mmCIF file of C-alpha atoms in Angstrom:
data_model
loop_
_atom_site.group_PDB
_atom_site.id
_atom_site.type_symbol
_atom_site.label_atom_id
_atom_site.label_comp_id
_atom_site.label_asym_id
_atom_site.label_seq_id
_atom_site.Cartn_x
_atom_site.Cartn_y
_atom_site.Cartn_z
ATOM 1 C CA MET A 21 118.090 236.501 305.380
ATOM 2 C CA SER A 22 116.623 233.912 303.057
ATOM 3 C CA ASP A 23 114.154 236.533 301.804
ATOM 4 C CA VAL A 24 116.986 238.849 300.867
ATOM 5 C CA VAL A 25 118.826 236.060 299.007
ATOM 6 C CA ALA A 26 115.653 235.099 297.208
ATOM 7 C CA SER A 27 114.927 238.707 296.179
ATOM 8 C CA ARG A 28 118.537 239.158 294.966
ATOM 9 C CA ARG A 29 118.330 235.993 292.901
ATOM 10 C CA ALA A 30 115.048 237.155 291.392
ATOM 11 C CA ALA A 31 116.554 240.554 290.564
ATOM 12 C CA ALA A 32 119.631 238.915 289.013
ATOM 13 C CA PHE A 33 117.437 236.669 286.925
ATOM 14 C CA VAL A 34 115.404 239.647 285.645
ATOM 15 C CA VAL A 35 118.595 241.582 284.811
ATOM 16 C CA ALA A 36 120.082 238.550 283.044
ATOM 17 C CA ALA A 37 116.893 237.999 281.058
ATOM 18 C CA ALA A 38 116.740 241.684 280.111
ATOM 19 C CA GLY A 39 120.400 241.621 279.050
ATOM 20 C CA LEU A 40 119.899 238.501 276.987
ATOM 21 C CA PHE A 41 116.874 240.092 275.339
ATOM 22 C CA LEU A 42 118.859 243.236 274.555
ATOM 23 C CA LEU A 43 121.692 241.182 273.069
ATOM 24 C CA MET A 44 119.349 239.235 270.820
ATOM 25 C CA LEU A 45 117.332 242.253 269.728
ATOM 26 C CA PRO A 46 119.566 243.366 266.778
ATOM 27 C CA HIS A 47 119.535 239.843 265.342
ATOM 28 C CA ALA A 48 115.799 239.362 265.727
ATOM 29 C CA HIS A 49 113.437 240.212 262.904
ATOM 30 C CA ALA A 50 111.282 243.124 263.806
ATOM 31 C CA GLN A 51 108.179 241.794 262.049
ATOM 32 C CA TRP A 52 106.396 240.944 265.263
ATOM 33 C CA TRP A 53 105.558 244.568 265.884
ATOM 34 C CA LYS A 54 105.002 245.512 262.194
ATOM 35 C CA ARG A 55 101.833 244.474 260.416
ATOM 36 C CA ALA A 56 102.145 242.258 257.340
ATOM 37 C CA PRO A 57 101.495 243.860 253.927
ATOM 38 C CA VAL A 58 97.853 243.664 252.870
ATOM 39 C CA ASP A 59 98.381 243.618 249.105
ATOM 40 C CA PHE A 60 100.998 243.419 246.365
ATOM 41 C CA GLU A 61 101.679 247.139 246.313
ATOM 42 C CA GLU A 62 102.500 247.306 250.069
ATOM 43 C CA CYS A 63 104.608 244.187 249.738
ATOM 44 C CA ALA A 64 106.481 245.645 246.735
ATOM 45 C CA ASP A 65 107.104 248.908 248.608
ATOM 46 C CA ALA A 66 108.667 246.937 251.462
ATOM 47 C CA ALA A 67 110.729 244.897 248.951
ATOM 48 C CA GLU A 68 112.129 248.110 247.468
ATOM 49 C CA LYS A 69 113.787 248.807 250.855
ATOM 50 C CA SER A 70 115.801 245.573 250.698
ATOM 51 C CA ALA A 71 119.536 245.827 251.325
ATOM 52 C CA ASN A 72 120.718 244.511 247.944
ATOM 53 C CA LYS A 73 119.450 243.528 244.508
ATOM 54 C CA ALA A 74 119.290 239.790 245.242
ATOM 55 C CA GLU A 75 117.158 240.335 248.384
ATOM 56 C CA LYS A 76 114.947 242.765 246.470
ATOM 57 C CA THR A 77 114.393 240.243 243.648
ATOM 58 C CA ALA A 78 113.593 237.478 246.129
ATOM 59 C CA ALA A 79 111.216 239.744 248.064
ATOM 60 C CA LEU A 80 109.365 240.778 244.879
ATOM 61 C CA ALA A 81 109.034 237.115 243.838
ATOM 62 C CA ASP A 82 107.560 236.424 247.290
ATOM 63 C CA CYS A 83 105.098 239.312 246.780
ATOM 64 C CA ASN A 84 104.032 237.855 243.417
ATOM 65 C CA ALA A 85 103.472 234.467 245.031
ATOM 66 C CA LYS A 86 101.404 235.905 247.905
ATOM 67 C CA PHE A 87 99.222 238.355 245.949
ATOM 68 C CA ALA A 88 97.640 237.621 242.557
ATOM 69 C CA GLY A 89 95.635 240.836 242.303
ATOM 70 C CA ARG A 90 96.802 244.386 241.681
ATOM 71 C CA ARG A 91 95.341 247.524 243.197
ATOM 72 C CA LYS A 92 93.158 249.655 240.876
ATOM 73 C CA ALA A 93 93.348 253.453 240.889
ATOM 74 C CA GLY A 94 89.666 253.927 241.738
ATOM 75 C CA GLY A 95 89.661 251.263 244.450
ATOM 76 C CA GLY A 96 89.313 247.507 244.414
ATOM 77 C CA TYR A 97 91.608 245.037 242.695
ATOM 78 C CA THR A 98 92.102 243.464 239.303
ATOM 79 C CA TYR A 99 93.434 240.036 238.380
ATOM 80 C CA TYR A 100 95.157 239.506 235.005
ATOM 81 C CA ASP A 101 94.827 236.030 233.518
ATOM 82 C CA PHE A 102 97.615 235.705 230.927
ATOM 83 C CA LEU A 103 96.062 232.519 229.489
ATOM 84 C CA GLN A 104 93.020 234.505 228.352
ATOM 85 C CA ASP A 105 94.899 237.802 227.955
ATOM 86 C CA ARG A 106 92.133 239.364 230.031
ATOM 87 C CA SER A 107 91.679 241.121 233.391
ATOM 88 C CA PHE A 108 88.988 240.413 235.992
ATOM 89 C CA ASP A 109 87.761 242.675 238.796
ATOM 90 C CA ILE A 110 88.134 241.050 242.222
ATOM 91 C CA ALA A 111 87.197 242.232 245.716
ATOM 92 C CA GLY A 112 90.532 241.706 247.487
ATOM 93 C CA PRO A 113 94.233 241.241 246.732
ATOM 94 C CA ASN A 114 93.568 237.567 245.849
ATOM 95 C CA PRO A 115 90.535 236.021 244.111
ATOM 96 C CA THR A 116 88.004 234.413 246.419
ATOM 97 C CA PRO A 117 86.994 230.799 245.624
ATOM 98 C CA GLU A 118 83.829 232.140 243.984
ATOM 99 C CA GLU A 119 85.822 234.616 241.870
ATOM 100 C CA GLN A 120 88.348 231.910 240.939
ATOM 101 C CA LYS A 121 85.482 229.678 239.821
ATOM 102 C CA LYS A 122 84.175 232.450 237.501
ATOM 103 C CA ILE A 123 87.676 232.982 236.102
ATOM 104 C CA ASP A 124 88.002 229.239 235.413
ATOM 105 C CA GLU A 125 84.561 229.122 233.764
ATOM 106 C CA SER A 126 85.541 232.078 231.615
ATOM 107 C CA TYR A 127 88.715 230.252 230.599
ATOM 108 C CA THR A 128 86.702 227.160 229.623
ATOM 109 C CA ALA A 129 84.429 229.343 227.458
ATOM 110 C CA TYR A 130 87.520 231.058 225.998
ATOM 111 C CA LEU A 131 88.981 227.683 224.977
ATOM 112 C CA ALA A 132 85.667 226.659 223.381
ATOM 113 C CA ASP A 133 85.572 229.961 221.413
ATOM 114 C CA GLN A 134 89.172 229.441 220.302
ATOM 115 C CA ARG A 135 88.358 225.900 219.122
ATOM 116 C CA ARG A 136 85.292 227.132 217.188
ATOM 117 C CA SER A 137 87.319 229.960 215.636
ATOM 118 C CA ASN A 138 90.043 227.521 214.567
ATOM 119 C CA GLU A 139 87.482 225.123 213.084
ATOM 120 C CA ALA A 140 85.782 227.990 211.212
ATOM 121 C CA ALA A 141 89.141 229.228 209.885
ATOM 122 C CA GLN A 142 90.029 225.709 208.733
ATOM 123 C CA ALA A 143 86.627 225.335 207.039
ATOM 124 C CA ILE A 144 87.067 228.666 205.220
ATOM 125 C CA ALA A 145 90.603 227.701 204.147
ATOM 126 C CA ARG A 146 89.349 224.320 202.912
ATOM 127 C CA GLN A 147 86.493 225.997 200.981
ATOM 128 C CA GLN A 148 88.878 228.499 199.392
ATOM 129 C CA ARG A 149 91.244 225.676 198.421
ATOM 130 C CA GLU A 150 88.359 223.754 196.792
ATOM 131 C CA GLN A 151 87.222 226.878 194.916
ATOM 132 C CA GLN A 152 90.752 227.477 193.652
ATOM 133 C CA GLU A 153 91.005 223.871 192.484
ATOM 134 C CA GLN A 154 87.643 224.149 190.694
ATOM 135 C CA GLN A 155 88.700 227.403 189.033
ATOM 136 C CA ALA A 156 91.987 225.820 187.944
ATOM 137 C CA GLN A 157 90.110 222.838 186.440
ATOM 138 C CA GLN A 158 87.663 225.136 184.638
ATOM 139 C CA LEU A 159 90.516 227.246 183.290
ATOM 140 C CA GLN A 160 92.321 224.119 182.108
ATOM 141 C CA GLN A 161 89.170 222.870 180.330
ATOM 142 C CA VAL A 162 88.637 226.250 178.650
ATOM 143 C CA THR A 163 92.302 226.347 177.592
ATOM 144 C CA LEU A 164 92.150 222.836 176.111
ATOM 145 C CA ARG A 165 88.902 223.643 174.298
ATOM 146 C CA THR A 166 90.348 226.893 172.926
ATOM 147 C CA GLU A 167 93.527 225.163 171.780
ATOM 148 C CA ALA A 168 91.462 222.460 170.052
ATOM 149 C CA GLU A 169 89.480 225.153 168.263
ATOM 150 C CA ARG A 170 92.665 226.916 167.148
ATOM 151 C CA VAL A 171 94.217 223.837 165.509
ATOM 152 C CA PRO A 172 93.686 224.350 161.752
ATOM 153 C CA VAL A 173 91.981 221.522 159.986
ATOM 154 C CA PRO A 174 93.475 220.941 156.504
ATOM 155 C CA VAL A 175 91.037 222.077 153.882
ATOM 156 C CA GLU A 176 91.124 220.513 150.437
ATOM 157 C CA ARG A 177 91.809 222.995 147.724
ATOM 158 C CA PRO A 178 88.864 223.461 145.466
ATOM 159 C CA LYS A 179 89.368 222.100 141.966
ATOM 160 C CA VAL A 180 88.428 224.409 139.224
ATOM 161 C CA LEU A 181 87.341 222.376 136.327
ATOM 162 C CA ARG A 182 86.771 224.108 133.089
ATOM 163 C CA GLN A 183 84.360 222.455 130.890
ATOM 164 C CA LYS A 184 85.358 221.993 127.302
ATOM 165 C CA GLY A 185 83.707 224.423 125.091
ATOM 166 C CA ALA A 186 82.923 226.758 127.978
ATOM 167 C CA PRO A 187 83.790 230.375 127.319
ATOM 168 C CA CYS A 188 87.135 231.324 128.750
ATOM 169 C CA THR A 189 87.920 234.707 130.190
ATOM 170 C CA ARG A 190 90.953 236.078 128.504
ATOM 171 C CA GLY A 191 93.857 236.695 130.944
ATOM 172 C CA SER A 192 92.648 234.189 133.568
ATOM 173 C CA PHE A 193 95.199 231.603 134.564
ATOM 174 C CA SER A 194 92.895 228.649 134.037
ATOM 175 C CA CYS A 195 92.331 229.672 130.431
ATOM 176 C CA GLU A 196 95.854 230.745 129.572
ATOM 177 C CA TRP A 197 97.673 227.777 131.075
ATOM 178 C CA PRO A 198 96.800 225.184 128.458
ATOM 179 C CA ARG A 199 98.009 227.503 125.685
ATOM 180 C CA LEU A 200 101.239 228.303 127.565
ATOM 181 C CA SER A 201 101.800 224.633 128.175
ATOM 182 C CA GLU A 202 101.434 223.843 124.468
ATOM 183 C CA GLY A 203 103.767 226.711 123.573
ATOM 184 C CA LEU A 204 106.436 225.449 125.955
ATOM 185 C CA SER A 205 106.208 221.973 124.499
ATOM 186 C CA GLU A 206 106.737 223.387 120.990
ATOM 187 C CA LEU A 207 109.794 225.349 122.171
ATOM 188 C CA LYS A 208 111.284 222.214 123.707
ATOM 189 C CA LYS A 209 110.906 220.405 120.400
ATOM 190 C CA LEU A 210 112.693 223.197 118.534
ATOM 191 C CA PHE A 211 115.697 223.237 120.839
ATOM 192 C CA ASN A 212 115.805 219.500 121.455
ATOM 193 C CA PRO A 213 115.037 217.845 118.166
ATOM 194 C CA THR A 214 114.624 214.147 118.351
ATOM 195 C CA PRO A 215 117.534 212.493 116.564
ATOM 196 C CA SER A 216 116.597 210.722 113.378
ATOM 197 C CA LYS A 217 117.089 207.032 113.380
ATOM 198 C CA PRO A 218 119.838 205.780 111.053
ATOM 199 C CA ALA A 219 118.621 203.777 108.131
ATOM 200 C CA LYS A 220 119.078 200.073 108.358
ATOM 201 C CA LYS A 221 121.479 198.568 105.931
ATOM 202 C CA GLY A 222 120.073 195.723 104.300
#
């Protein structure tokens, strides 16, 4: 009799456990029998099947956090480093420590190249500025020199002295002027006679 009771209790326990399992099954996540995604693309495909937009956005963000690489069409993966604006080929969905080290070394070299380029650009700009300043100074000097040359220096009028007794060319101003001057003086005397002085009474 005790064997029968024990077997019934065991059967009831199994039925209760099976019922409890069946009740919990809809609420349980079914991931234990599904394999996890191996790369970003599989993860993104699973995220697309999310119930609503918020879950989909959260799932895609989780995919981005888990997988840095993206699948290439011909096989393998590529990793895009936005700091260098450059892609690197990697073996798996995430860079290995060795691959990450090469990416970091490349970034260090990229920064050094950027610094050299900036220094070279600054040197060229400085040189161009100096050349422009020199050209401006040269132009200013040429302008000042040209303006100094253009300023007329007063020139003394040459004096034409006619020697007495030297032959005079008839019709030339230097010869005719003395005669005209004498003629004008004579005309003035005719029209403006000097008044005669009254005789003194004595």
